[in-house]
């Protein structure tokens, strides 16, 4: 896990990938996690 954090920081710091990709990736990751959290809270 620490390596994933370090690589994520380095990728953003040195612009190895486009910032638009990062925005779309994190937004696409956030919505499903948010809704799964809501479903979990409703069911338990």
Tab-separated table of C-alpha atoms in Angstrom:
chain	number	residue	atom	x	y	z
A	1	UNK	CA	0.000	0.000	0.000
A	2	UNK	CA	2.752	2.523	0.719
A	3	UNK	CA	4.138	1.862	-2.773
A	4	UNK	CA	0.768	2.615	-4.337
A	5	UNK	CA	0.634	5.924	-2.468
A	6	UNK	CA	4.208	6.828	-3.435
A	7	UNK	CA	3.640	5.929	-7.094
A	8	UNK	CA	0.387	7.914	-7.142
A	9	UNK	CA	2.170	10.974	-5.779
A	10	UNK	CA	5.056	10.594	-8.239
A	11	UNK	CA	2.723	10.128	-11.212
A	12	UNK	CA	0.882	13.337	-10.370
A	13	UNK	CA	4.018	15.258	-9.365
A	14	UNK	CA	5.981	14.534	-12.547
A	15	UNK	CA	2.952	14.480	-14.892
A	16	UNK	CA	3.561	10.959	-16.224
A	17	UNK	CA	-0.092	10.807	-17.271
A	18	UNK	CA	-2.569	13.495	-18.297
A	19	UNK	CA	-4.336	15.292	-15.495
A	20	UNK	CA	-7.667	14.784	-17.276
A	21	UNK	CA	-7.164	11.037	-16.998
A	22	UNK	CA	-6.535	11.345	-13.258
A	23	UNK	CA	-9.697	13.422	-12.831
A	24	UNK	CA	-11.853	10.952	-14.776
A	25	UNK	CA	-10.259	7.963	-13.037
A	26	UNK	CA	-10.824	9.259	-9.502
A	27	UNK	CA	-14.332	10.466	-10.314
A	28	UNK	CA	-15.165	7.101	-11.865
A	29	UNK	CA	-13.790	5.391	-8.780
A	30	UNK	CA	-15.525	7.686	-6.288
A	31	UNK	CA	-19.099	7.337	-7.515
A	32	UNK	CA	-19.351	3.532	-7.228
A	33	UNK	CA	-17.645	3.547	-3.823
A	34	UNK	CA	-20.018	6.248	-2.607
A	35	UNK	CA	-23.115	4.376	-3.747
A	36	UNK	CA	-21.879	1.059	-2.352
A	37	UNK	CA	-21.351	2.835	0.966
A	38	UNK	CA	-24.929	4.111	0.869
A	39	UNK	CA	-26.251	0.645	0.048
A	40	UNK	CA	-24.242	-0.833	2.879
A	41	UNK	CA	-25.595	1.753	5.306
A	42	UNK	CA	-29.188	1.122	4.199
A	43	UNK	CA	-28.900	-2.656	4.513
A	44	UNK	CA	-27.133	-2.768	7.885
